[in-house]
Coordinates of C-alpha atoms and ligand atoms in Angstrom, one line a residue:
Chain A
M30 CA 44.0 1.5 10.7
W31 CA 41.6 3.4 12.8
K32 CA 39.2 5.8 11.1
N33 CA 37.2 8.6 12.4
R34 CA 33.5 8.1 11.6
E35 CA 33.3 11.5 10.1
Q36 CA 35.9 10.7 7.6
M37 CA 34.7 7.3 6.7
P38 CA 33.3 7.1 3.1
I39 CA 29.6 6.7 3.1
L40 CA 29.8 4.5 0.0
E41 CA 32.8 2.5 -1.2
T42 CA 32.9 0.3 -4.2
K43 CA 35.4 -2.6 -4.4
H44 CA 36.4 -4.0 -7.8
I45 CA 33.0 -3.3 -9.4
T46 CA 32.9 -4.9 -12.8
K47 CA 30.3 -4.9 -15.5
H48 CA 30.6 -6.0 -19.1
F49 CA 28.3 -6.1 -22.1
D50 CA 29.2 -8.8 -24.6
G51 CA 33.0 -8.5 -24.2
V52 CA 33.1 -4.7 -23.6
Y53 CA 34.1 -3.9 -20.1
A54 CA 31.9 -0.9 -19.4
V55 CA 33.2 -0.8 -15.8
N56 CA 36.4 -2.7 -14.9
K57 CA 37.4 -3.4 -11.3
L58 CA 36.5 0.0 -10.1
S59 CA 37.2 0.9 -6.5
I60 CA 36.2 4.4 -5.5
N61 CA 34.8 6.2 -2.5
F62 CA 32.1 8.7 -1.9
E63 CA 32.0 10.9 1.1
A64 CA 29.2 12.6 3.0
G65 CA 29.0 16.4 2.8
K66 CA 31.1 16.4 -0.4
I67 CA 30.3 16.7 -4.1
T68 CA 32.2 14.0 -5.9
G69 CA 32.6 14.5 -9.7
I70 CA 32.9 11.7 -12.1
I71 CA 34.1 12.6 -15.5
G72 CA 35.4 10.8 -18.6
P73 CA 34.7 10.6 -22.3
N74 CA 31.5 9.3 -23.6
G75 CA 31.2 5.5 -23.2
S76 CA 33.8 5.5 -20.4
G77 CA 31.3 3.7 -18.0
K78 CA 30.0 6.6 -15.8
S79 CA 26.3 5.8 -16.3
T80 CA 27.0 2.0 -16.1
L81 CA 28.7 2.5 -12.8
I82 CA 25.7 4.3 -11.3
N83 CA 23.3 1.8 -12.9
T84 CA 25.0 -1.1 -11.1
L85 CA 25.2 0.8 -7.8
T86 CA 21.5 1.5 -7.9
G87 CA 20.4 -1.9 -9.0
M88 CA 19.2 -0.9 -12.4
I89 CA 21.5 -3.4 -14.0
P90 CA 23.0 -6.5 -12.4
I91 CA 26.6 -6.4 -11.4
D92 CA 29.1 -9.0 -12.6
S93 CA 31.4 -8.9 -9.7
G94 CA 32.7 -6.7 -6.9
E95 CA 30.9 -5.2 -4.0
M96 CA 29.8 -2.0 -2.4
I97 CA 30.0 -1.0 1.2
V98 CA 27.4 1.3 2.5
A99 CA 28.3 3.5 5.6
G100 CA 31.3 1.2 6.3
A101 CA 29.0 -1.5 7.5
E102 CA 26.7 -3.0 4.9
R103 CA 28.5 -5.1 2.3
L104 CA 26.4 -5.7 -0.7
Q105 CA 27.2 -7.9 -3.7
R106 CA 23.9 -7.6 -5.4
V107 CA 21.4 -4.9 -4.8
K108 CA 17.9 -4.9 -6.1
A109 CA 16.5 -1.7 -7.5
H110 CA 13.7 -1.5 -5.0
E111 CA 16.2 -1.8 -2.1
V112 CA 18.5 1.0 -2.9
A113 CA 16.4 3.6 -1.3
S114 CA 16.5 1.7 2.0
Y115 CA 20.3 1.9 1.8
G116 CA 20.0 5.7 1.5
M117 CA 20.5 6.1 -2.3
T118 CA 18.6 7.9 -4.9
R119 CA 19.3 9.2 -8.4
T120 CA 18.4 10.9 -11.6
F121 CA 18.6 9.4 -15.0
Q122 CA 20.8 10.6 -17.9
D123 CA 17.9 9.7 -20.3
V124 CA 15.3 11.5 -18.2
R125 CA 12.8 8.9 -17.0
L126 CA 9.6 10.6 -15.8
F127 CA 6.1 9.2 -15.4
E128 CA 5.1 10.8 -18.7
Q129 CA 1.4 10.4 -18.8
M130 CA 1.0 11.7 -15.2
P131 CA 0.7 15.2 -14.0
V132 CA 3.9 16.9 -12.7
I133 CA 2.5 16.9 -9.1
D134 CA 1.9 13.1 -9.3
N135 CA 5.4 12.5 -10.4
I136 CA 6.5 14.0 -7.1
L137 CA 3.7 12.6 -4.9
V138 CA 4.3 9.1 -6.0
V139 CA 7.8 9.0 -4.4
L140 CA 6.5 10.7 -1.3
T141 CA 3.8 8.3 -0.3
E142 CA 3.8 5.0 1.6
R143 CA 5.5 2.0 0.0
S144 CA 3.2 -0.6 1.6
I145 CA 0.1 -1.4 -0.4
W146 CA -2.3 -1.2 2.5
K147 CA -1.1 2.2 3.7
A148 CA -1.1 3.5 0.2
L149 CA -4.7 2.4 -0.3
F150 CA -5.7 4.1 2.9
E151 CA -3.5 7.2 2.7
K152 CA -3.5 9.2 5.9
H153 CA -1.0 11.9 5.2
G154 CA -2.3 13.3 1.9
A155 CA -2.1 16.9 3.1
L156 CA 1.4 16.5 4.4
H157 CA 2.6 15.0 1.1
L158 CA 1.0 17.8 -0.8
E159 CA 2.8 20.3 1.3
K160 CA 6.2 18.6 0.6
A161 CA 5.4 18.3 -3.1
E162 CA 4.7 22.1 -3.1
E163 CA 8.0 22.8 -1.4
V164 CA 10.1 20.8 -3.8
L165 CA 8.3 21.9 -6.9
K166 CA 8.6 25.5 -5.9
K167 CA 12.3 25.0 -5.3
V168 CA 12.9 24.0 -8.9
G169 CA 10.3 26.5 -10.2
L170 CA 7.7 23.9 -11.5
W171 CA 4.9 24.6 -9.0
D172 CA 3.0 26.5 -11.7
K173 CA 3.2 23.5 -14.0
R174 CA 1.9 21.0 -11.4
D175 CA -1.2 20.0 -13.4
E176 CA 0.7 19.6 -16.7
L177 CA 1.4 16.1 -17.9
A178 CA 5.1 15.4 -17.5
K179 CA 5.4 14.7 -21.2
N180 CA 4.3 18.2 -22.0
L181 CA 7.2 19.8 -20.2
S182 CA 10.2 21.3 -22.1
Y183 CA 13.5 19.4 -21.9
G184 CA 15.0 21.6 -19.3
Q185 CA 11.8 21.4 -17.1
R186 CA 11.9 17.6 -17.4
K187 CA 15.4 17.6 -16.0
L188 CA 14.3 19.9 -13.2
L189 CA 11.4 17.6 -12.4
E190 CA 14.0 14.8 -11.9
I191 CA 15.8 17.0 -9.5
A192 CA 12.6 17.7 -7.6
R193 CA 11.9 14.0 -7.5
V194 CA 15.3 13.5 -5.8
L195 CA 14.4 16.2 -3.3
A196 CA 11.1 14.5 -2.7
M197 CA 12.9 11.2 -2.0
I198 CA 14.8 12.8 0.8
H199 CA 11.4 13.6 2.4
C200 CA 9.9 10.2 1.9
G201 CA 9.8 7.7 4.7
V202 CA 12.1 5.1 3.0
G203 CA 15.6 5.0 4.4
D204 CA 17.6 8.0 5.2
I205 CA 18.5 9.3 1.8
N206 CA 22.1 10.5 2.0
I207 CA 23.7 9.3 -1.3
I208 CA 22.5 11.2 -4.4
F209 CA 23.6 10.3 -7.9
L210 CA 23.1 12.9 -10.6
D211 CA 23.7 11.7 -14.1
E212 CA 24.5 14.7 -16.3
P213 CA 21.9 16.9 -14.6
F214 CA 23.0 20.1 -16.5
A215 CA 23.0 18.7 -20.0
G216 CA 20.7 20.9 -22.1
L217 CA 19.8 23.4 -19.4
F218 CA 19.6 27.2 -19.7
P219 CA 21.8 29.3 -17.5
E220 CA 19.0 30.2 -15.0
M221 CA 18.1 26.5 -14.7
I222 CA 21.8 25.6 -14.1
K223 CA 21.7 28.1 -11.3
I224 CA 18.7 26.3 -9.7
V225 CA 20.5 22.9 -9.9
T226 CA 23.8 24.1 -8.6
G227 CA 21.9 25.8 -5.7
V228 CA 20.2 22.5 -4.9
M229 CA 23.4 20.6 -5.0
K230 CA 25.2 22.9 -2.7
E231 CA 22.4 22.8 -0.3
L232 CA 22.4 19.0 -0.3
R233 CA 26.2 19.0 0.3
D234 CA 25.8 21.4 3.2
Q235 CA 23.1 19.1 4.7
G236 CA 25.8 16.4 4.8
K237 CA 24.7 14.3 1.8
A238 CA 27.1 12.6 -0.5
V239 CA 26.4 14.1 -4.0
I240 CA 27.8 12.3 -7.0
L241 CA 27.9 14.4 -10.1
I242 CA 28.5 13.1 -13.6
E243 CA 29.2 16.1 -15.8
H244 CA 31.0 17.1 -19.0
N245 CA 31.1 20.8 -18.4
M246 CA 34.5 21.4 -16.8
D247 CA 33.6 24.8 -15.4
L248 CA 30.8 23.3 -13.4
I249 CA 33.0 20.4 -12.3
R250 CA 35.6 22.9 -11.1
E251 CA 33.0 25.0 -9.3
L252 CA 31.2 22.2 -7.6
S253 CA 33.4 19.2 -7.0
D254 CA 35.4 18.6 -3.9
H255 CA 37.0 15.5 -5.4
I256 CA 36.9 14.0 -8.9
Y257 CA 37.4 10.6 -10.5
V258 CA 38.3 10.3 -14.2
L259 CA 37.1 7.2 -15.9
D260 CA 38.4 5.9 -19.2
S261 CA 37.2 2.7 -20.8
G262 CA 35.7 1.6 -17.5
E263 CA 38.9 2.1 -15.5
L264 CA 40.1 4.7 -13.2
L265 CA 42.5 7.1 -15.0
A266 CA 43.0 9.7 -12.3
E267 CA 41.5 11.1 -9.1
G268 CA 42.0 14.0 -6.8
K269 CA 41.2 17.7 -6.5
P270 CA 39.6 19.1 -9.7
G271 CA 42.3 21.7 -10.1
D272 CA 45.1 19.2 -10.0
V273 CA 43.4 16.4 -12.0
L274 CA 42.1 18.6 -14.8
A275 CA 45.7 19.9 -15.4
R276 CA 47.1 16.4 -15.9
K277 CA 48.2 15.6 -19.4
D278 CA 46.8 12.1 -19.6
V279 CA 43.4 13.4 -18.5
I280 CA 43.4 16.1 -21.1
E281 CA 44.4 13.6 -23.7
A282 CA 41.6 11.1 -22.7
Y283 CA 39.1 13.9 -23.4
L284 CA 40.7 15.2 -26.6
G285 CA 41.1 11.7 -27.9
E286 CA 37.3 11.1 -28.1
Chain B
M25 CA -39.8 -2.7 -21.6
E26 CA -38.6 -6.2 -20.8
Y27 CA -36.2 -5.7 -23.7
I28 CA -34.7 -2.5 -22.3
I29 CA -34.3 -4.2 -18.9
H30 CA -32.5 -7.1 -20.5
I31 CA -30.1 -4.8 -22.3
S32 CA -29.5 -2.8 -19.2
I33 CA -28.6 -5.9 -17.2
L34 CA -26.1 -6.9 -19.9
I35 CA -24.7 -3.4 -19.8
S36 CA -24.3 -3.5 -16.1
I37 CA -22.5 -6.9 -16.3
Y38 CA -20.2 -5.7 -19.0
A39 CA -19.6 -2.4 -17.2
I40 CA -18.3 -4.4 -14.2
L41 CA -16.1 -6.4 -16.5
G42 CA -14.8 -3.2 -18.2
L43 CA -14.2 -1.5 -14.9
S44 CA -12.3 -4.5 -13.6
L45 CA -10.1 -4.9 -16.7
N46 CA -9.4 -1.1 -16.8
L47 CA -7.6 -1.4 -13.4
V48 CA -5.1 -3.8 -15.0
V49 CA -4.8 -2.5 -18.6
G50 CA -5.6 1.2 -18.3
F51 CA -4.2 2.0 -14.9
T52 CA -1.3 -0.4 -14.6
G53 CA -0.5 -0.9 -18.3
L54 CA -0.6 -4.7 -18.2
L55 CA -2.2 -5.7 -21.5
S56 CA -4.2 -8.7 -20.2
V57 CA -6.6 -10.6 -22.3
T58 CA -7.6 -13.2 -19.8
Q59 CA -10.5 -11.4 -18.1
A60 CA -13.2 -13.8 -19.5
A61 CA -11.4 -16.6 -17.7
F62 CA -12.0 -15.0 -14.3
Y63 CA -15.5 -14.0 -15.4
G64 CA -16.0 -17.7 -16.2
I65 CA -14.6 -19.0 -13.0
G66 CA -17.0 -16.8 -11.1
A67 CA -19.9 -17.9 -13.3
Y68 CA -19.0 -21.6 -12.9
V69 CA -18.4 -21.6 -9.2
T70 CA -21.8 -19.8 -8.7
A71 CA -23.6 -22.2 -11.1
I72 CA -22.2 -25.3 -9.6
L73 CA -22.8 -24.2 -6.0
L74 CA -26.3 -23.0 -6.7
T75 CA -27.4 -26.1 -8.6
S76 CA -25.7 -28.7 -6.5
T77 CA -25.9 -27.4 -3.0
G78 CA -28.7 -24.9 -3.2
M79 CA -26.5 -22.4 -1.4
N80 CA -27.5 -18.8 -1.2
F81 CA -26.4 -16.7 -4.2
F82 CA -24.6 -14.1 -2.3
L83 CA -22.5 -16.7 -0.4
A84 CA -21.7 -18.4 -3.7
L85 CA -20.7 -15.0 -5.2
I86 CA -18.3 -14.5 -2.3
I87 CA -16.9 -18.1 -2.7
G88 CA -16.6 -17.5 -6.4
M89 CA -14.6 -14.3 -5.7
A90 CA -12.3 -16.2 -3.3
I91 CA -11.6 -19.0 -5.8
T92 CA -11.1 -16.6 -8.6
G93 CA -8.7 -14.6 -6.4
V94 CA -6.6 -17.7 -5.7
C95 CA -6.5 -18.6 -9.4
S96 CA -5.6 -15.1 -10.5
L97 CA -2.9 -14.9 -7.9
A98 CA -1.2 -17.9 -9.4
I99 CA -1.8 -16.7 -13.0
G100 CA -0.7 -13.2 -12.2
F101 CA 2.5 -14.5 -10.7
V102 CA 3.4 -16.4 -13.8
L103 CA 2.4 -13.4 -16.0
S104 CA 4.7 -11.2 -13.9
K105 CA 7.6 -12.9 -15.6
F106 CA 6.6 -11.4 -18.9
K107 CA 6.7 -7.9 -20.3
D108 CA 4.7 -6.0 -22.9
D109 CA 3.7 -8.2 -25.9
Y110 CA 4.7 -11.4 -24.2
Y111 CA 2.5 -10.4 -21.3
A112 CA -0.4 -10.2 -23.7
L113 CA 0.4 -13.5 -25.3
G114 CA 0.8 -15.2 -21.9
S115 CA -2.5 -13.9 -20.7
F116 CA -4.1 -15.0 -24.0
G117 CA -2.7 -18.5 -23.2
F118 CA -4.3 -18.6 -19.8
N119 CA -7.7 -17.7 -21.2
V120 CA -7.4 -20.7 -23.5
I121 CA -6.3 -22.9 -20.7
I122 CA -9.2 -22.0 -18.4
Y123 CA -11.6 -22.3 -21.3
S124 CA -10.4 -25.8 -22.0
I125 CA -10.8 -26.7 -18.3
F126 CA -14.5 -25.5 -18.5
L127 CA -14.8 -27.6 -21.6
N128 CA -13.1 -30.8 -20.4
W129 CA -13.5 -31.1 -16.7
Q130 CA -16.9 -32.7 -17.5
S131 CA -17.6 -34.2 -14.1
L132 CA -17.6 -30.7 -12.6
T133 CA -18.7 -28.4 -15.5
R134 CA -20.7 -30.9 -17.7
G135 CA -18.4 -29.6 -20.5
P136 CA -20.1 -28.5 -23.7
L137 CA -23.5 -29.4 -22.3
G138 CA -23.3 -26.5 -19.9
I139 CA -25.1 -26.1 -16.6
P140 CA -28.9 -25.4 -16.9
G141 CA -31.4 -24.4 -14.2
I142 CA -29.3 -22.0 -12.3
P143 CA -31.6 -20.3 -9.8
R144 CA -32.0 -16.6 -9.5
P145 CA -30.6 -14.9 -6.4
S146 CA -32.7 -14.6 -3.3
L147 CA -32.2 -12.7 -0.1
F148 CA -34.2 -12.9 3.2
G149 CA -37.0 -14.8 1.3
F150 CA -37.1 -12.4 -1.6
T151 CA -36.2 -13.8 -5.0
F152 CA -34.9 -11.7 -7.8
S153 CA -36.9 -13.6 -10.3
E154 CA -38.4 -10.6 -12.0
N155 CA -35.9 -9.0 -14.4
V156 CA -36.5 -5.6 -13.1
W157 CA -35.4 -6.7 -9.6
F158 CA -32.4 -8.4 -11.1
L159 CA -31.5 -5.2 -12.9
A160 CA -31.7 -3.4 -9.6
L161 CA -29.3 -5.9 -8.1
S162 CA -27.0 -5.6 -11.0
I163 CA -26.9 -1.9 -10.8
V164 CA -26.2 -2.0 -7.0
L165 CA -23.3 -4.3 -7.6
L166 CA -22.1 -2.1 -10.5
I167 CA -22.2 1.0 -8.3
L168 CA -20.3 -0.8 -5.6
V169 CA -17.6 -1.9 -8.1
Y170 CA -17.5 1.5 -9.6
F171 CA -16.9 3.2 -6.3
I172 CA -14.3 0.7 -5.3
C173 CA -12.5 1.3 -8.6
R174 CA -12.8 5.1 -8.0
F175 CA -11.4 4.7 -4.5
I176 CA -8.5 2.5 -5.7
T177 CA -7.5 4.7 -8.6
G178 CA -7.8 7.9 -6.7
S179 CA -5.6 6.6 -3.9
S180 CA -1.8 6.7 -3.5
F181 CA -1.9 3.0 -4.5
G182 CA -3.6 4.0 -7.7
R183 CA -0.9 6.6 -8.4
V184 CA 1.8 3.9 -8.0
L185 CA -0.1 1.7 -10.5
K186 CA 0.1 4.5 -13.0
S187 CA 3.8 5.0 -12.4
I188 CA 4.3 1.3 -13.0
R189 CA 2.5 1.7 -16.3
E190 CA 4.7 4.6 -17.2
D191 CA 8.1 3.3 -16.1
E192 CA 8.3 0.3 -13.9
G193 CA 12.1 0.4 -13.7
A194 CA 12.1 4.0 -12.5
I195 CA 9.5 3.5 -9.9
S196 CA 11.2 0.5 -8.4
A197 CA 14.4 2.5 -8.1
F198 CA 12.4 4.8 -5.8
G199 CA 11.8 2.0 -3.4
Y200 CA 8.6 0.2 -4.6
R201 CA 8.3 -3.6 -5.0
T202 CA 6.3 -3.4 -8.1
L203 CA 5.6 -7.2 -8.2
W204 CA 3.3 -6.9 -5.1
Y205 CA 1.4 -4.0 -6.6
K206 CA 0.9 -5.8 -9.9
L207 CA -0.3 -8.9 -8.2
A208 CA -2.6 -7.0 -5.9
I209 CA -4.4 -5.2 -8.7
F210 CA -4.5 -8.3 -10.9
V211 CA -6.3 -10.2 -8.1
I212 CA -8.7 -7.4 -7.2
S213 CA -9.5 -7.0 -10.9
A214 CA -10.2 -10.8 -11.3
M215 CA -12.4 -10.8 -8.2
M216 CA -14.5 -8.0 -9.7
A217 CA -14.8 -10.0 -13.0
S218 CA -16.0 -12.9 -10.9
I219 CA -18.9 -10.8 -9.5
A220 CA -19.9 -10.2 -13.1
G221 CA -19.7 -13.9 -13.8
S222 CA -22.0 -14.7 -10.8
L223 CA -24.5 -12.2 -12.0
F224 CA -24.4 -13.6 -15.6
A225 CA -24.8 -17.2 -14.5
S226 CA -27.8 -16.4 -12.4
Y227 CA -29.4 -14.1 -14.9
I228 CA -29.2 -16.3 -17.9
T229 CA -29.8 -19.4 -15.7
F230 CA -27.6 -21.4 -18.0
I231 CA -23.9 -21.3 -18.8
D232 CA -21.6 -23.2 -21.1
P233 CA -17.9 -22.6 -21.9
S234 CA -18.7 -20.6 -25.1
S235 CA -19.4 -17.5 -23.0
F236 CA -15.8 -17.4 -21.7
V237 CA -13.8 -17.8 -24.9
L238 CA -10.8 -15.6 -25.7
S239 CA -12.9 -13.3 -28.0
E240 CA -14.9 -12.4 -24.9
S241 CA -11.8 -11.1 -23.3
I242 CA -11.1 -9.1 -26.4
F243 CA -14.6 -7.8 -26.3
I244 CA -14.0 -6.6 -22.8
L245 CA -10.7 -5.0 -23.9
A246 CA -12.6 -3.3 -26.7
I247 CA -15.0 -1.8 -24.2
I248 CA -12.3 0.0 -22.3
I249 CA -10.3 1.0 -25.4
L250 CA -13.5 2.5 -26.8
G251 CA -14.6 4.2 -23.5
G252 CA -11.1 5.3 -22.6
L253 CA -8.2 3.6 -20.8
A254 CA -7.5 4.7 -17.2
N255 CA -10.9 6.3 -16.9
N256 CA -13.6 4.6 -14.8
K257 CA -16.5 6.4 -16.4
G258 CA -15.1 5.4 -19.7
A259 CA -15.4 1.7 -18.9
V260 CA -19.1 2.2 -18.2
I261 CA -19.7 4.3 -21.3
G262 CA -17.7 1.8 -23.4
A263 CA -19.9 -1.1 -22.2
A264 CA -23.0 0.8 -23.0
C265 CA -21.9 1.7 -26.5
L266 CA -20.7 -1.8 -27.4
I267 CA -23.8 -3.5 -26.1
L268 CA -26.2 -1.0 -27.6
L269 CA -24.5 -0.8 -31.0
P270 CA -25.7 -4.2 -32.4
E271 CA -29.1 -3.6 -30.9
I272 CA -29.3 -0.3 -32.8
L273 CA -28.3 -2.2 -35.9
R274 CA -31.1 -4.6 -35.3
F275 CA -33.4 -1.7 -34.6
V276 CA -32.7 -0.1 -38.0
G277 CA -33.7 -3.2 -39.8
F278 CA -30.8 -5.7 -39.9
P279 CA -32.1 -9.2 -39.5
D280 CA -31.4 -10.7 -36.1
D281 CA -28.7 -13.2 -37.1
I282 CA -26.8 -10.7 -39.2
A283 CA -27.0 -8.1 -36.3
A284 CA -25.5 -10.7 -34.0
Q285 CA -22.6 -11.3 -36.4
M286 CA -22.3 -7.6 -37.0
R287 CA -21.5 -7.2 -33.3
Q288 CA -18.1 -9.0 -33.9
V289 CA -17.4 -7.0 -37.1
V290 CA -18.4 -3.7 -35.5
Y291 CA -16.2 -4.0 -32.5
G292 CA -13.3 -5.1 -34.7
V293 CA -13.8 -2.0 -36.9
I294 CA -14.2 0.2 -33.9
L295 CA -10.9 -1.1 -32.4
V296 CA -9.0 -0.5 -35.6
A297 CA -10.5 3.0 -36.1
L298 CA -9.8 4.0 -32.6
M299 CA -6.2 2.9 -32.7
L300 CA -5.8 5.0 -35.9
Y301 CA -7.7 8.1 -34.9
R302 CA -8.3 8.3 -31.2
P303 CA -6.0 6.0 -29.3
Q304 CA -7.1 7.4 -25.9
G305 CA -10.7 6.3 -26.6
L306 CA -13.7 8.5 -26.0
I307 CA -12.7 9.9 -22.6
G308 CA -9.5 8.1 -21.9
E309 CA -6.5 9.4 -20.0
Y310 CA -3.9 7.1 -21.4
R311 CA -2.7 5.8 -24.7
L312 CA -1.5 2.3 -25.1
Ligands
ADP7 N1 22.6 -1.7 -21.9 C1 23.7 -1.8 -22.5 N2 24.0 -2.8 -23.4 C2 25.1 -2.9 -24.1 N3 26.1 -2.0 -23.9 C3 26.0 -1.0 -23.1 C4 24.8 -0.8 -22.3 N4 24.9 0.3 -21.5 C5 26.1 0.8 -21.8 N5 26.8 0.0 -22.7 C6 28.2 0.2 -23.2 O1 29.0 0.4 -22.0 C7 29.9 1.4 -22.2 C8 29.8 2.5 -21.2 O2 28.6 3.2 -21.4 P1 28.1 4.3 -20.4 O3 28.2 3.8 -19.0 O4 26.7 4.7 -20.8 O5 29.1 5.5 -20.6 P2 29.1 7.0 -20.1 O6 27.9 7.2 -19.2 O7 30.4 7.2 -19.5 O8 29.0 7.8 -21.4 C9 29.7 1.9 -23.6 O9 30.6 1.2 -24.5 C10 28.3 1.5 -23.9 O10 28.2 1.3 -25.3
MG8 MG1 26.3 8.4 -19.4

């Protein structure tokens, strides 16, 4: 079957499986993510959403299955430090910041050179600072730039993770076009939610594939072009949010928890 | 006056050791207690080269750094397999191993007899035999090491080290091969400790394995914990405090032998008290 390059998924997973001591957290999952779209992943707690992202981004080793990046690169095993070069970046559900570092350094560290030598003899300090200012202003944390990350409020911490993702897009590693957001709205105040939805729409309009794990169905409806529903590590349903969220089995999976 | 010069030389040497270990422990978060081994390799290489070949001190110092660099690369690679407490234990093991090599490779190190008669450095016909000149040399090297540390920790590379300390998994997910960073700083740090070893060997003019035991590594760790982790000035201040303290005890009337033993007790007490009341040390920027 001949596919137009525009319609080709930017990331496909084939039979991805990951188990923890007999529990199949992700079981033979084959799903696609498309560029310029926001793809929602929903499912009850423990259904394997975070585990899926963790395997795709090399944070935990995969048992079996493979992923195909941009229709070309087939990967069985991906190491954490390589995922950026395949164009992927992410946030963490359990916010992982560089706690005892200033906010600005949390951003600068992902902007600067990856090679040791170039990092020692940094040539683009001013440029990186400019980019850091831009992304921190976007999430409203520029005023907090000299605070240690650990002193931020919970919502600010989540926003800093979003800013770090934006910084990754500016860094020289890979062409970041696949962005995983693991429950980015959890615990945010309404005005912060507005910032994050704004960023997500912007990323989508820039042609990035944005993958959103979220429990708030209003946000899922508002943002997603396509959703996947996971249950016990397996795919329960997929499709347009309006259709899928009306399905009986989907509602039951959620009510059942 | 001689006495003050002597103490100042010791402070310079230990400040170099503190600065070097701070790169690994304070900035990168790798709890290494094997610094005395690298200090010892530097001292032994210098002592052996100076006494057996009559080589110039500064050349011996550089060869010592190179040999220490190679050893630390191998050790750092093995240690990179460990995390947290196991890392500390593994590094502990390497200090013991290197110490026993100093003790047992007698054809090279003369084992427990030690190596006497190590000459003082000389450069362009000038010999640093007077302590005051040796102090000047020590301070020049200390300043050099200090500025290299400041350069490294202030660079983008230094920022990556700190992020490894904070969350190695997260920073690797952003495209960093953290292994290379950890190895690089471990080797740089060991080579700096080797400089301190060369100075020590040539200053005392005699070395034996007892100067490079595990408790010496813990003493160096105490220096940076007292002065403040992840702070270069803190390492220097910590060295000054911990070297001066037993001297002050002696000054206020403790007998010499008791003052010497008190050094051990005092830094033990300081460590425990700091962990309880001020885990970031005097001017530290990071808590273990
Ligand atoms: N590191 C781990 N070790 C053991 N079990 C885990 C681990 N991570 C996740 N699990 C298990 O895998 C399943 C899926 O978890 P997770 O992916 O976090 O779900 P979700 O993100 O959808 O809430 C759960 O049963 C969870 O207990
Ligand atoms: Mg989750």
